[in-house]
mmCIF file of C-alpha atoms in Angstrom:
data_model
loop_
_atom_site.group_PDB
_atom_site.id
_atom_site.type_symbol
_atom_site.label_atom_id
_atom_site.label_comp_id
_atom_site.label_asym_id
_atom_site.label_seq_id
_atom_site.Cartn_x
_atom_site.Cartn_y
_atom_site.Cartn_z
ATOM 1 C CA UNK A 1 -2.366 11.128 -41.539
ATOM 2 C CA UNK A 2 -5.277 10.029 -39.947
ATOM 3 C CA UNK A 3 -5.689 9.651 -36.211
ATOM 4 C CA UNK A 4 -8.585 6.709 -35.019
ATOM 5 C CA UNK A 5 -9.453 6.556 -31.016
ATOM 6 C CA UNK A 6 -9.604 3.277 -30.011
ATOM 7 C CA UNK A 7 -13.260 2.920 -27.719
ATOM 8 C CA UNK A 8 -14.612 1.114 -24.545
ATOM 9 C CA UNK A 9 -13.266 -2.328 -25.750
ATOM 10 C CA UNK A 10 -10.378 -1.144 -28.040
ATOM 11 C CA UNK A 11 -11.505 -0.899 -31.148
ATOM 12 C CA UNK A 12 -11.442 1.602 -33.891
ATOM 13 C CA UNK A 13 -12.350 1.403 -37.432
ATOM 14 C CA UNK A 14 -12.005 4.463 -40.623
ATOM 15 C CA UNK A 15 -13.958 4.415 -43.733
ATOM 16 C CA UNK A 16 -12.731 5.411 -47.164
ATOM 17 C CA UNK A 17 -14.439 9.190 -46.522
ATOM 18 C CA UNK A 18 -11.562 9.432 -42.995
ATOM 19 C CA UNK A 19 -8.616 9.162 -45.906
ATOM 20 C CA UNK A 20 -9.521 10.454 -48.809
ATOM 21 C CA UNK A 21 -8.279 14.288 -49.780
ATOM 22 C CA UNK A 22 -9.865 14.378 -53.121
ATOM 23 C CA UNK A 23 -9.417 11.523 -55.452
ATOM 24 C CA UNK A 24 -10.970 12.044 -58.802
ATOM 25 C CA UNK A 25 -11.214 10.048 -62.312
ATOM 26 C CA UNK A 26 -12.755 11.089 -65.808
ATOM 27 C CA UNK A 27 -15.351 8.087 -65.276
ATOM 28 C CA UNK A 28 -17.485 6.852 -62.023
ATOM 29 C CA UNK A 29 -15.142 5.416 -59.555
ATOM 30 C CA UNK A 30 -14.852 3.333 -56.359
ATOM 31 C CA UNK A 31 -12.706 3.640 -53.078
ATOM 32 C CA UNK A 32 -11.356 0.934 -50.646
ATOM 33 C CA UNK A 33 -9.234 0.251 -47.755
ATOM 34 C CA UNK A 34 -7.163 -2.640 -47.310
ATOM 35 C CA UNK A 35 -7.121 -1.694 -43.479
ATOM 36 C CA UNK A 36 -10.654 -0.654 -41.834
ATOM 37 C CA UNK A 37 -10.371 -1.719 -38.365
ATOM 38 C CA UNK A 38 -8.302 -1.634 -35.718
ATOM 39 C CA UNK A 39 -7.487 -2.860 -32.246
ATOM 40 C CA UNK A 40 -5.188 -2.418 -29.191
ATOM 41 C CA UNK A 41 -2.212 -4.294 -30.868
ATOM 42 C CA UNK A 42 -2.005 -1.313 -33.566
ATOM 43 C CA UNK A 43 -1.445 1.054 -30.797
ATOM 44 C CA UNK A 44 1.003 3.828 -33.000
ATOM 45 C CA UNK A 45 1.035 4.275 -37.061
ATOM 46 C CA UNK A 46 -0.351 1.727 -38.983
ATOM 47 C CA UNK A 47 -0.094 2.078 -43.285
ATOM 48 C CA UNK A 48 -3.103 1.606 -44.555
ATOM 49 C CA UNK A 49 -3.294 1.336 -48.634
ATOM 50 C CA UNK A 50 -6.686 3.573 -50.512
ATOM 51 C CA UNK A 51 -6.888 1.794 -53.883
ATOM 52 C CA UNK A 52 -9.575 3.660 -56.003
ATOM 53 C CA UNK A 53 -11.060 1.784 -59.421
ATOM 54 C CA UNK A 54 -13.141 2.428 -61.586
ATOM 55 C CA UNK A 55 -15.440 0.680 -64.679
ATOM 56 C CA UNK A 56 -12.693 -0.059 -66.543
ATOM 57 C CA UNK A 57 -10.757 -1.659 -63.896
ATOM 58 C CA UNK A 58 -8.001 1.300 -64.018
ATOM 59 C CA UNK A 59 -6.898 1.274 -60.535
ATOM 60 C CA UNK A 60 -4.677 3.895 -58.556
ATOM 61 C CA UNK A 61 -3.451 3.561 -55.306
ATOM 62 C CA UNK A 62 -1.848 5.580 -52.312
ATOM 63 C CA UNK A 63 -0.575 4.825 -49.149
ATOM 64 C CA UNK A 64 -2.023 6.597 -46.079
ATOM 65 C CA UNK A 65 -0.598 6.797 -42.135
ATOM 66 C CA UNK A 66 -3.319 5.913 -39.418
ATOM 67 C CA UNK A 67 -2.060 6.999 -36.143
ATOM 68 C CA UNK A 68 -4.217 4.337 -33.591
ATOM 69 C CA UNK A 69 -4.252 6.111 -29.836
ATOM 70 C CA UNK A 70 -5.515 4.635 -27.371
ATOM 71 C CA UNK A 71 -6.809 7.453 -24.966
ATOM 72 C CA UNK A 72 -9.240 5.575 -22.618
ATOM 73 C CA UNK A 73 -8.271 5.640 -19.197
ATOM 74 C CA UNK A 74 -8.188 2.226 -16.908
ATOM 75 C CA UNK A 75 -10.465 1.826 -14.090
ATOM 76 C CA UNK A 76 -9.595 0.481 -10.168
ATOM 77 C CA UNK A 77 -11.899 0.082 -7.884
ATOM 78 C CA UNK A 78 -10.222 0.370 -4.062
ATOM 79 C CA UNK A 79 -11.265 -0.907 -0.184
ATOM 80 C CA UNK A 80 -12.679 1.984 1.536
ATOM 81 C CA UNK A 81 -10.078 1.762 4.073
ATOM 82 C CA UNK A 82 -7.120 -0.492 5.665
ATOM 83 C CA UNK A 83 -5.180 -1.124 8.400
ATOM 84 C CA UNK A 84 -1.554 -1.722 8.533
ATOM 85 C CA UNK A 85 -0.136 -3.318 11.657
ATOM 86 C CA UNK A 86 3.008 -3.005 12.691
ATOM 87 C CA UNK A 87 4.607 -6.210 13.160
ATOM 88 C CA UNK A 88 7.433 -6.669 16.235
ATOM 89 C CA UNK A 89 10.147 -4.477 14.412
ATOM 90 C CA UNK A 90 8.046 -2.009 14.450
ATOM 91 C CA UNK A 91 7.693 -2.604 10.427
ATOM 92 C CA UNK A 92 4.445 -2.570 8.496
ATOM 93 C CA UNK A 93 4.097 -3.076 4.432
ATOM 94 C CA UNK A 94 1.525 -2.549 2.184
ATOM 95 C CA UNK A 95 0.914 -4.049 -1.466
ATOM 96 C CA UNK A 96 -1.412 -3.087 -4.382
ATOM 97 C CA UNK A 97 -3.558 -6.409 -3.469
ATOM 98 C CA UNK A 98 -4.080 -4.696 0.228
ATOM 99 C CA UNK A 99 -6.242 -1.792 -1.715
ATOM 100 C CA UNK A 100 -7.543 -2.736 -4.893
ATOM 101 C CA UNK A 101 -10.751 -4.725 -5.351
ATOM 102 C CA UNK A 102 -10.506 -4.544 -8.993
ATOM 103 C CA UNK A 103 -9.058 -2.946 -11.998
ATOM 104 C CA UNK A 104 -8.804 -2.826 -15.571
ATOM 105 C CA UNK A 105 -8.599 -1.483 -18.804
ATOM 106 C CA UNK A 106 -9.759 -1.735 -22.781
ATOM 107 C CA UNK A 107 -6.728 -2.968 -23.552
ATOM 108 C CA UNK A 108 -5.052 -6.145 -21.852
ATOM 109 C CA UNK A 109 -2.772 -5.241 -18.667
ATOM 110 C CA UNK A 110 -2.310 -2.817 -16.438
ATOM 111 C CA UNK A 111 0.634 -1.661 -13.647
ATOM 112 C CA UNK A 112 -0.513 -0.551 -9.933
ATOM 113 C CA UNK A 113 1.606 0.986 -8.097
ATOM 114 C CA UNK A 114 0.887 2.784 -4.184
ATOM 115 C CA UNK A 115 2.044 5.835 -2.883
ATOM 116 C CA UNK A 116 3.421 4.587 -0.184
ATOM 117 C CA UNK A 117 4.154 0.951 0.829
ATOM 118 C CA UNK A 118 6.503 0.584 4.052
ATOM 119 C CA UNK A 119 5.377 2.305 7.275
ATOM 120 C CA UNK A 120 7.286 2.218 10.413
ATOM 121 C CA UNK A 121 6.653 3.579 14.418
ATOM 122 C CA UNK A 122 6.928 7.150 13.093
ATOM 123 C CA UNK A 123 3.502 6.701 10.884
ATOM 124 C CA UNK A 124 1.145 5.091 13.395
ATOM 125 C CA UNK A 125 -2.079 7.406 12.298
ATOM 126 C CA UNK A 126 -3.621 8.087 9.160
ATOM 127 C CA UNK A 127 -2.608 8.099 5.514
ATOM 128 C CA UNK A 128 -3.787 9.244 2.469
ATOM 129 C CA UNK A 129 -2.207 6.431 0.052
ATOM 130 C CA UNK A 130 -2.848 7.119 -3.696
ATOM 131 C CA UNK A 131 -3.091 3.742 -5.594
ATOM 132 C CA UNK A 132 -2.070 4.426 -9.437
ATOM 133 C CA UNK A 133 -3.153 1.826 -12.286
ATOM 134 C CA UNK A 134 -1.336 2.734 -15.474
ATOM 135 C CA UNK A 135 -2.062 0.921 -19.037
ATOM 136 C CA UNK A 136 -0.009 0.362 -21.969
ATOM 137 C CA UNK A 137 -0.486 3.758 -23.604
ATOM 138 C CA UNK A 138 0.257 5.756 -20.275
ATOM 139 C CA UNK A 139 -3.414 6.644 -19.364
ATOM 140 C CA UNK A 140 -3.183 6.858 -15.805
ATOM 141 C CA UNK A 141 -6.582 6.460 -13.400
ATOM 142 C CA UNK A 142 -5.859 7.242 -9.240
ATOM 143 C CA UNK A 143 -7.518 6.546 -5.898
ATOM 144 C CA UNK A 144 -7.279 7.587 -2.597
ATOM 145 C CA UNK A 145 -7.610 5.060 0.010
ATOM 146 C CA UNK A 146 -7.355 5.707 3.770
ATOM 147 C CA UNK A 147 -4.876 3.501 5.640
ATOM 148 C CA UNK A 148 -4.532 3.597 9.644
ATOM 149 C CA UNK A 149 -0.856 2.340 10.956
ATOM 150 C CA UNK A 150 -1.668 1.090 14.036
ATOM 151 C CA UNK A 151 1.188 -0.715 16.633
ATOM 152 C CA UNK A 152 -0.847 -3.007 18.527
ATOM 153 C CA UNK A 153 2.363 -4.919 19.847
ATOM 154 C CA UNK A 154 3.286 -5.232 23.375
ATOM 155 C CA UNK A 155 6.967 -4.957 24.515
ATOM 156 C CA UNK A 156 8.635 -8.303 25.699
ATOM 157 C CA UNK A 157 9.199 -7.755 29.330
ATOM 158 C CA UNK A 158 10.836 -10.854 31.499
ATOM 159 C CA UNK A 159 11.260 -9.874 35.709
ATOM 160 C CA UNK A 160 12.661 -12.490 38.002
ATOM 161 C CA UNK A 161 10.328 -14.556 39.872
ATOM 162 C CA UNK A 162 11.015 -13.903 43.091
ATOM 163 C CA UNK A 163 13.729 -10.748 44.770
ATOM 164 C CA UNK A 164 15.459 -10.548 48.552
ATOM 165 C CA UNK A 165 15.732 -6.851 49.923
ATOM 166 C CA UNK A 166 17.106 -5.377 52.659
ATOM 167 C CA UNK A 167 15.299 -2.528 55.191
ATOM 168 C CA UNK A 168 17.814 -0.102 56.215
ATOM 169 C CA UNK A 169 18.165 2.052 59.186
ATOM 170 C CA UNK A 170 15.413 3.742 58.637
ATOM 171 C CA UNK A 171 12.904 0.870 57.842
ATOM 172 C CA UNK A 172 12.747 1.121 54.742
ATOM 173 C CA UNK A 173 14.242 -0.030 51.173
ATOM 174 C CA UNK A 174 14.216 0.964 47.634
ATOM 175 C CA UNK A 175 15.591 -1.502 44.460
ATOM 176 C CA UNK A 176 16.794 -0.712 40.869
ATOM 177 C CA UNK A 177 14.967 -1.955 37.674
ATOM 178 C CA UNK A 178 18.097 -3.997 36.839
ATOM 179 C CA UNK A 179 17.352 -5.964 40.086
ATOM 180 C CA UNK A 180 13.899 -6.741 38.775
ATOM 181 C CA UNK A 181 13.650 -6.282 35.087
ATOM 182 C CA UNK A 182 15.634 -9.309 33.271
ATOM 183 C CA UNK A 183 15.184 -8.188 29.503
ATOM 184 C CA UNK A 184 12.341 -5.534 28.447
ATOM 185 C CA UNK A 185 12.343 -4.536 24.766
ATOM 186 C CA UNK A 186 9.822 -3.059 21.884
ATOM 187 C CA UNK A 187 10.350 -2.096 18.717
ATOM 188 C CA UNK A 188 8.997 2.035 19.088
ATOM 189 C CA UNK A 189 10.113 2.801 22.546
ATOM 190 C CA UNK A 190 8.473 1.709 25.907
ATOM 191 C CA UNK A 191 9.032 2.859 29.711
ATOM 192 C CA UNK A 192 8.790 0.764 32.857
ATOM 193 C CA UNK A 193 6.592 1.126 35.777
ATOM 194 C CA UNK A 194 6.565 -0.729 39.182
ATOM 195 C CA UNK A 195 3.748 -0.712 41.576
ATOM 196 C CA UNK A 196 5.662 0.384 44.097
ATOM 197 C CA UNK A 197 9.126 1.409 44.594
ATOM 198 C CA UNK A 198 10.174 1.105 48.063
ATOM 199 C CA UNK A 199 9.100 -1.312 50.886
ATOM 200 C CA UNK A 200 8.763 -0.670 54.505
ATOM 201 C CA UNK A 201 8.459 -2.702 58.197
ATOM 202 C CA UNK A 202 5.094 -2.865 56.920
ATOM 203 C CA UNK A 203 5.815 -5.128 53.901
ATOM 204 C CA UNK A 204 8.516 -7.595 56.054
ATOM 205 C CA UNK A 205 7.990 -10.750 55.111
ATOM 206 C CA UNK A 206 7.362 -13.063 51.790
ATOM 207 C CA UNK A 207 4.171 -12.130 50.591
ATOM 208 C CA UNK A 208 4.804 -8.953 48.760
ATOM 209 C CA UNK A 209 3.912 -8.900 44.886
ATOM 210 C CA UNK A 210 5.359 -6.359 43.141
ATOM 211 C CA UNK A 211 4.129 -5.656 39.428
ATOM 212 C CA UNK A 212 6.634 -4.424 36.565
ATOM 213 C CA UNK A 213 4.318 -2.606 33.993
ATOM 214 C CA UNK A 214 6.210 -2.116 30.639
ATOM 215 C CA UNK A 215 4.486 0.258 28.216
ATOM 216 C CA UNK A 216 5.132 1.340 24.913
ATOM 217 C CA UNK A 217 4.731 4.528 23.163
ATOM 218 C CA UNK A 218 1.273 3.724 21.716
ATOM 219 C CA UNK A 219 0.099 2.200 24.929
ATOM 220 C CA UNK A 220 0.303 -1.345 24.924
ATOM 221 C CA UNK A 221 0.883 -2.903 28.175
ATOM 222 C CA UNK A 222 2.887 -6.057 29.189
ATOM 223 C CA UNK A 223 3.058 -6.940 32.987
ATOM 224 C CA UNK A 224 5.163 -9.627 34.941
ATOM 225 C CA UNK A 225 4.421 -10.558 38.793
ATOM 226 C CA UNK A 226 7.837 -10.674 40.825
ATOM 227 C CA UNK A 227 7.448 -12.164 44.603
ATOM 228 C CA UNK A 228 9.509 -9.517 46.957
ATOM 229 C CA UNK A 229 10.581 -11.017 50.406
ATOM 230 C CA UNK A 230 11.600 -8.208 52.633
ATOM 231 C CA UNK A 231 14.138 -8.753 55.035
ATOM 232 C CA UNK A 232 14.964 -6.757 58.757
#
């Protein structure tokens, strides 16, 4: 058999001369193909008929296998970079259309695929994400694209608006988080802060703000404003 590469813009073609293994006649003879060119929809083995004649219109004829491959690999073009946010459950995805400017091939269609396409508060940093286009015939062409996770979220944080506490014998008072935090939450982990944590004589009165920091791992900062009244 004969194999023919298909080019640039799939296509292929074979003369008489790719086929022939020796045909011979007594008198002067001619050689045709009833098959000469080929595309990407004869991907595989095509029969293709050699029919030699010659003066005398004698005519002979065999039947010869063209394998048609199509060995050109597709092209993508990618971003230079991307960022992935995580979203509030801590969840961030990533499609083909996130990296890839353009792509192609010689022959119609092509499948991208990415190395990785779900990130969660365990990848916040940098990636090396391989984006794969893939044609008909299995050529394969790859890209590297470098893709930051970042978790620019907050955590919800709701404080009461206002809190009573009580100095003790020794003049002063402390308070739990539960008596000022209401709800805090975030989707990779956060810790609460207060701006202070006790009160003494010094603070009696009504006008005492306290401020409830919540921060997350990645440190993003939500705040609430609680008015403490502290009581003799």
């Amino acid at each position: 058999y004969v194999t023919v590469l298909l080019d640039s813009n799939g296509k292929g073609s074979i003369n008489t001369s790719d086929v022939d293994a020796g045909s011979v006649d007594n008198c002067a003879f001619e050689l045709s193909l009833d098959v000469d060119s080929f595309s990407c929809n004869d991907v595989g083995n095509v029969s293709v008929m050699l029919t030699g004649t010659d003066g005398s219109a004698n005519v002979g004829s065999t039947m010869v296998t063209v394998s048609v491959v199509d060995s050109v690999l597709p092209f993508v073009d990618v971003v230079a970079g991307h960022v992935v946010s995580l979203d509030a459950n801590g969840t961030g995805v990533l499609g083909t259309s996130d990296l890839i400017v353009s792509s192609g091939d010689n022959c119609v269609g092509v499948n991208a695929s990415v190395s990785d396409d779900l990130f969660g508060c365990a990848d916040v940093g940098f990636h090396g994400v391989v984006v794969e286009v893939v044609d008909g015939s299995g050529n394969v062409a790859m890209k590297t694209v470098n893709v930051s996770v970042v978790d620019d979220v907050a955590p919800l944080l709701v404080s009461v608006s206002t809190h009573t506490v009580y100095l003790g014998a020794d003049g002063t008072v402390s308070f739990n988080e539960s008596d000022i935090v209401a709800s805090v939450s975030d989707a990779c982990g956060y810790e609460v802060m207060f701006s202070t944590t006790n009160f003494t004589c010094g603070e009696l009165g009504n006008e005492n703000v306290l401020v409830t920091y919540a921060v997350d791992v990645n440190g993003n900062v939500n705040y609430t404003l609680t008015n403490v009244s502290v009581v003799d």
